[in-house]
Coordinates of N, CA and C in Angstrom, one line a residue:
M1 N -1.1 18.6 3.2 CA -1.3 18.6 1.8 C -2.3 17.5 1.5
E2 N -3.0 17.6 0.4 CA -4.0 16.6 0.1 C -3.4 15.6 -0.8
P3 N -3.8 14.3 -0.6 CA -3.3 13.2 -1.4 C -4.0 13.4 -2.8
L4 N -3.3 12.8 -3.8 CA -3.8 12.9 -5.2 C -4.7 11.7 -5.5
N5 N -5.6 11.9 -6.3 CA -6.4 10.8 -6.8 C -5.8 10.4 -8.2
G6 N -6.2 9.2 -8.7 CA -5.5 8.7 -9.9 C -6.0 9.2 -11.2
R7 N -7.0 10.2 -11.2 CA -7.5 10.6 -12.4 C -7.4 12.1 -12.6
G8 N -6.5 12.8 -11.9 CA -6.2 14.2 -12.2 C -6.7 15.1 -11.2
G9 N -7.2 14.7 -10.0 CA -7.6 15.6 -9.0 C -6.9 15.3 -7.7
R10 N -7.2 16.2 -6.7 CA -6.6 16.0 -5.4 C -7.7 15.6 -4.5
L11 N -7.5 14.6 -3.6 CA -8.4 14.2 -2.6 C -8.2 15.0 -1.4
K12 N -9.3 15.6 -0.9 CA -9.2 16.4 0.3 C -10.1 15.7 1.3
V13 N -9.6 15.4 2.5 CA -10.4 14.8 3.5 C -10.7 15.8 4.6
A14 N -12.0 16.1 4.8 CA -12.5 17.0 5.8 C -13.7 16.5 6.4
D15 N -13.7 16.4 7.7 CA -14.9 15.9 8.4 C -15.4 14.6 7.8
G16 N -14.5 13.7 7.4 CA -14.8 12.4 6.9 C -15.3 12.4 5.5
A17 N -15.4 13.6 4.9 CA -15.8 13.7 3.5 C -14.6 13.8 2.6
V18 N -14.6 13.2 1.4 CA -13.5 13.2 0.5 C -14.0 13.9 -0.8
I19 N -13.3 14.9 -1.2 CA -13.7 15.6 -2.4 C -12.5 15.7 -3.3
A20 N -12.7 16.0 -4.6 CA -11.6 16.2 -5.5 C -11.6 17.5 -6.2
D21 N -10.5 18.1 -6.5 CA -10.4 19.3 -7.4 C -9.8 18.9 -8.7
N22 N -9.6 19.8 -9.6 CA -9.1 19.4 -10.9 C -7.6 19.6 -11.1
A23 N -6.8 19.6 -10.1 CA -5.4 19.7 -10.3 C -4.9 18.5 -11.0
T24 N -3.9 18.6 -11.8 CA -3.3 17.5 -12.5 C -2.1 17.0 -11.6
P25 N -2.1 15.7 -11.2 CA -1.1 15.2 -10.3 C 0.1 14.6 -11.1
P26 N 1.2 14.5 -10.4 CA 2.3 13.6 -11.0 C 1.8 12.2 -11.0
P27 N 2.6 11.2 -11.5 CA 2.1 9.8 -11.5 C 1.9 9.4 -10.1
V28 N 1.0 8.4 -10.0 CA 0.6 7.9 -8.6 C 1.8 7.4 -7.8
C29 N 2.6 6.5 -8.4 CA 3.8 5.9 -7.7 C 5.0 6.7 -8.2
R30 N 5.3 7.7 -7.5 CA 6.4 8.6 -8.0 C 7.5 8.6 -6.9
E31 N 8.7 9.0 -7.4 CA 9.8 9.3 -6.4 C 9.4 10.5 -5.7
T32 N 9.6 10.5 -4.4 CA 9.2 11.7 -3.6 C 10.4 12.1 -2.7
D33 N 10.7 13.4 -2.8 CA 11.7 14.0 -1.9 C 11.1 14.4 -0.6
M34 N 11.3 13.6 0.4 CA 10.6 13.8 1.7 C 10.9 15.2 2.3
T35 N 12.0 15.8 1.9 CA 12.4 17.1 2.4 C 11.6 18.3 1.8
D36 N 11.0 18.0 0.6 CA 10.2 19.0 -0.1 C 8.8 19.0 0.4
S37 N 8.3 19.9 1.2 CA 7.0 19.9 1.7 C 5.9 20.1 0.6
A38 N 6.3 20.7 -0.5 CA 5.3 20.9 -1.6 C 5.0 19.6 -2.3
D39 N 5.8 18.6 -2.2 CA 5.5 17.3 -2.8 C 4.8 16.4 -1.9
Q40 N 3.7 15.7 -2.3 CA 2.9 14.8 -1.5 C 3.5 13.4 -1.5
P41 N 3.8 12.9 -0.3 CA 4.3 11.5 -0.2 C 3.2 10.5 -0.7
P42 N 3.6 9.4 -1.4 CA 2.6 8.5 -2.0 C 1.8 7.8 -0.9
Y43 N 2.3 7.6 0.3 CA 1.6 7.0 1.4 C 0.4 7.8 1.8
E44 N 0.4 9.1 1.7 CA -0.7 10.0 2.0 C -1.8 9.7 1.0
E45 N -1.5 9.6 -0.3 CA -2.5 9.3 -1.3 C -3.1 7.9 -1.1
A46 N -2.2 7.0 -0.8 CA -2.7 5.6 -0.5 C -3.7 5.6 0.7
A47 N -3.4 6.4 1.7 CA -4.2 6.4 2.9 C -5.6 7.0 2.6
A48 N -5.6 8.1 1.8 CA -6.9 8.7 1.4 C -7.7 7.7 0.5
F49 N -7.1 7.0 -0.4 CA -7.7 6.0 -1.2 C -8.3 4.9 -0.4
L50 N -7.6 4.4 0.6 CA -8.1 3.4 1.4 C -9.2 3.8 2.4
K51 N -9.1 5.1 2.8 CA -10.1 5.7 3.7 C -11.5 5.7 2.9
L52 N -11.5 5.9 1.6 CA -12.7 5.9 0.9 C -13.3 4.5 0.9
L53 N -12.4 3.5 0.7 CA -12.8 2.1 0.7 C -13.2 1.5 2.0
A54 N -12.7 2.2 3.1 CA -12.9 1.6 4.5 C -14.4 1.7 4.9
N55 N -15.2 2.5 4.3 CA -16.6 2.6 4.6 C -17.4 1.4 4.0
P56 N -18.0 0.6 4.8 CA -18.7 -0.6 4.3 C -19.7 -0.4 3.2
N57 N -20.4 0.8 3.3 CA -21.4 1.1 2.2 C -20.7 1.4 0.9
R58 N -19.6 2.2 1.0 CA -18.9 2.6 -0.3 C -18.2 1.3 -0.8
L59 N -17.7 0.5 0.0 CA -17.1 -0.7 -0.5 C -18.1 -1.6 -1.2
A60 N -19.3 -1.7 -0.6 CA -20.4 -2.5 -1.2 C -20.7 -2.0 -2.6
V61 N -20.8 -0.6 -2.7 CA -21.0 0.0 -4.0 C -19.9 -0.4 -5.0
L62 N -18.7 -0.3 -4.6 CA -17.6 -0.5 -5.5 C -17.6 -2.0 -5.9
C63 N -17.9 -2.9 -5.0 CA -17.9 -4.3 -5.3 C -19.0 -4.6 -6.4
K64 N -20.2 -3.9 -6.2 CA -21.3 -4.1 -7.1 C -20.9 -3.5 -8.5
L65 N -20.3 -2.3 -8.5 CA -19.9 -1.7 -9.8 C -18.8 -2.5 -10.4
H66 N -18.1 -3.3 -9.7 CA -17.0 -4.1 -10.3 C -17.6 -5.1 -11.2
E67 N -18.8 -5.5 -11.0 CA -19.5 -6.5 -11.8 C -19.9 -5.9 -13.2
R68 N -20.6 -4.7 -13.1 CA -21.1 -4.0 -14.3 C -21.6 -2.6 -13.8
P69 N -21.9 -1.7 -14.7 CA -22.6 -0.5 -14.3 C -24.0 -0.7 -13.7
H70 N -24.4 0.1 -12.8 CA -25.7 0.0 -12.1 C -26.2 1.4 -11.9
N71 N -27.6 1.5 -11.8 CA -28.2 2.8 -11.4 C -28.3 2.9 -9.9
V72 N -28.6 4.1 -9.4 CA -28.7 4.3 -8.0 C -29.7 3.4 -7.3
T73 N -30.8 3.1 -7.9 CA -31.8 2.2 -7.3 C -31.3 0.8 -7.1
E74 N -30.6 0.3 -8.1 CA -30.0 -1.1 -8.0 C -29.0 -1.1 -6.9
L75 N -28.1 -0.1 -6.9 CA -27.1 0.0 -5.8 C -27.7 0.1 -4.4
A76 N -28.7 0.9 -4.3 CA -29.3 1.1 -3.0 C -30.0 -0.2 -2.5
E77 N -30.6 -0.9 -3.4 CA -31.2 -2.2 -3.0 C -30.2 -3.2 -2.6
A78 N -29.1 -3.3 -3.4 CA -28.0 -4.3 -3.1 C -27.4 -4.0 -1.8
A79 N -27.2 -2.7 -1.4 CA -26.5 -2.4 -0.2 C -27.5 -2.3 1.0
G80 N -28.8 -2.3 0.7 CA -29.8 -2.2 1.8 C -29.9 -0.8 2.4
L81 N -29.6 0.2 1.5 CA -29.6 1.6 1.9 C -30.8 2.4 1.3
P82 N -31.3 3.4 2.0 CA -32.2 4.3 1.3 C -31.6 4.9 0.1
Q83 N -32.3 5.3 -0.9 CA -31.8 5.9 -2.1 C -31.0 7.2 -1.9
A84 N -31.5 8.0 -0.9 CA -30.8 9.2 -0.6 C -29.5 9.0 0.0
A85 N -29.3 8.0 0.8 CA -28.1 7.6 1.4 C -27.1 7.1 0.4
M86 N -27.6 6.3 -0.5 CA -26.8 5.8 -1.6 C -26.3 6.9 -2.5
S87 N -27.2 7.9 -2.8 CA -26.8 9.0 -3.6 C -25.6 9.8 -2.9
S88 N -25.7 9.9 -1.6 CA -24.6 10.6 -0.9 C -23.3 9.8 -1.0
Q89 N -23.3 8.5 -0.9 CA -22.1 7.7 -1.0 C -21.6 7.8 -2.5
L90 N -22.5 7.8 -3.5 CA -22.0 7.9 -4.8 C -21.4 9.3 -5.1
A91 N -22.0 10.3 -4.5 CA -21.4 11.7 -4.7 C -20.0 11.7 -4.2
L92 N -19.7 11.2 -3.0 CA -18.4 11.1 -2.5 C -17.4 10.4 -3.4
L93 N -17.8 9.2 -3.9 CA -17.0 8.4 -4.8 C -16.8 9.1 -6.1
R94 N -17.8 9.8 -6.6 CA -17.7 10.6 -7.9 C -16.8 11.8 -7.7
E95 N -16.9 12.5 -6.6 CA -16.1 13.7 -6.4 C -14.6 13.3 -6.2
A96 N -14.3 12.1 -5.7 CA -13.0 11.6 -5.5 C -12.4 11.0 -6.8
G97 N -13.3 10.8 -7.8 CA -12.9 10.3 -9.1 C -12.8 8.8 -9.2
L98 N -13.4 8.1 -8.2 CA -13.4 6.7 -8.2 C -14.5 6.1 -9.1
V99 N -15.6 6.8 -9.1 CA -16.7 6.4 -10.0 C -17.1 7.5 -10.9
S100 N -17.8 7.2 -11.9 CA -18.4 8.2 -12.8 C -19.8 7.7 -13.2
C101 N -20.5 8.5 -14.0 CA -21.8 8.1 -14.4 C -22.1 8.6 -15.8
E102 N -23.0 8.0 -16.5 CA -23.5 8.4 -17.8 C -25.0 8.5 -17.7
A103 N -25.5 9.6 -18.2 CA -27.0 9.7 -18.2 C -27.5 9.0 -19.4
N104 N -28.6 8.2 -19.2 CA -29.2 7.4 -20.2 C -30.7 7.7 -20.0
H105 N -31.2 8.7 -20.8 CA -32.6 9.2 -20.6 C -32.7 9.8 -19.3
R106 N -33.6 9.3 -18.4 CA -33.7 9.9 -17.1 C -33.0 9.1 -16.0
E107 N -32.1 8.2 -16.4 CA -31.4 7.3 -15.5 C -29.9 7.5 -15.6
R108 N -29.2 7.5 -14.5 CA -27.7 7.6 -14.5 C -27.2 6.2 -14.2
Q109 N -26.3 5.7 -15.1 CA -25.6 4.5 -14.9 C -24.2 4.8 -14.3
Y110 N -23.9 4.3 -13.1 CA -22.6 4.5 -12.5 C -21.7 3.4 -12.8
Y111 N -20.4 3.7 -12.9 CA -19.4 2.8 -13.3 C -18.1 3.2 -12.6
I112 N -17.1 2.2 -12.5 CA -15.8 2.5 -11.9 C -15.0 3.3 -12.9
A113 N -14.5 4.4 -12.4 CA -13.7 5.3 -13.3 C -12.2 5.2 -13.1
D114 N -11.8 4.7 -11.9 CA -10.4 4.6 -11.5 C -10.0 3.1 -11.6
P115 N -9.1 2.8 -12.5 CA -8.7 1.4 -12.6 C -8.1 0.8 -11.3
R116 N -7.6 1.6 -10.4 CA -7.1 1.1 -9.2 C -8.2 0.5 -8.3
V117 N -9.4 0.9 -8.5 CA -10.5 0.4 -7.8 C -10.8 -1.1 -8.2
N118 N -10.8 -1.3 -9.5 CA -11.0 -2.7 -9.9 C -9.9 -3.6 -9.4
D119 N -8.6 -3.2 -9.5 CA -7.5 -4.0 -9.0 C -7.7 -4.3 -7.5
T120 N -8.1 -3.2 -6.7 CA -8.2 -3.4 -5.3 C -9.4 -4.3 -4.9
V121 N -10.5 -4.2 -5.6 CA -11.7 -5.0 -5.4 C -11.3 -6.5 -5.7
R122 N -10.6 -6.7 -6.8 CA -10.2 -8.0 -7.1 C -9.3 -8.6 -6.0
L123 N -8.4 -7.8 -5.5 CA -7.5 -8.3 -4.4 C -8.3 -8.6 -3.2
L124 N -9.2 -7.7 -2.8 CA -10.1 -7.9 -1.6 C -10.9 -9.2 -1.8
Y125 N -11.4 -9.4 -3.0 CA -12.2 -10.6 -3.2 C -11.4 -11.8 -3.0
S126 N -10.1 -11.8 -3.5 CA -9.3 -13.0 -3.3 C -9.0 -13.3 -1.8
F127 N -8.9 -12.2 -1.0 CA -8.6 -12.3 0.4 C -9.9 -12.8 1.2
F128 N -11.0 -12.2 0.9 CA -12.2 -12.4 1.8 C -13.3 -13.1 1.2
C129 N -13.4 -13.3 -0.1 CA -14.7 -13.8 -0.7 C -14.4 -15.1 -1.5
A130 N -13.2 -15.3 -2.0 CA -13.0 -16.5 -2.9 C -13.1 -17.8 -2.1
P131 N -13.6 -18.8 -2.7 CA -13.7 -20.1 -2.0 C -12.3 -20.6 -1.7
E132 N -12.1 -21.2 -0.5 CA -10.8 -21.8 -0.2 C -10.6 -23.1 -1.0
S133 N -9.4 -23.3 -1.4 CA -9.1 -24.5 -2.2 C -8.4 -25.5 -1.4

């Protein structure tokens, strides 16, 4: 079974790619009857979410978007990736529902769409980036 994303779709992991459909999930942290195979355990959803963040390029994108919305050129420059590679990473994150974008004339501004991403980036920052006191 596919894990659920936090904004109404299911995350499907196939060949390393994560995509979302439009199914409406139950709440993220829900009681699960482990004997019912139709119900997805929360740890499967958590694993799919963390798998998306486990890629250094996608994590760099999410850290940058945590600051403010950015366009693909800004994100590619910040991550040191070609624009085409950045577009591929953004497509995966968008399909999973973690980021979204708004068209502003000929430019798309990407932003974090899933509040769990901001919480996770904040936590990772406190573990790995915050100055030690």
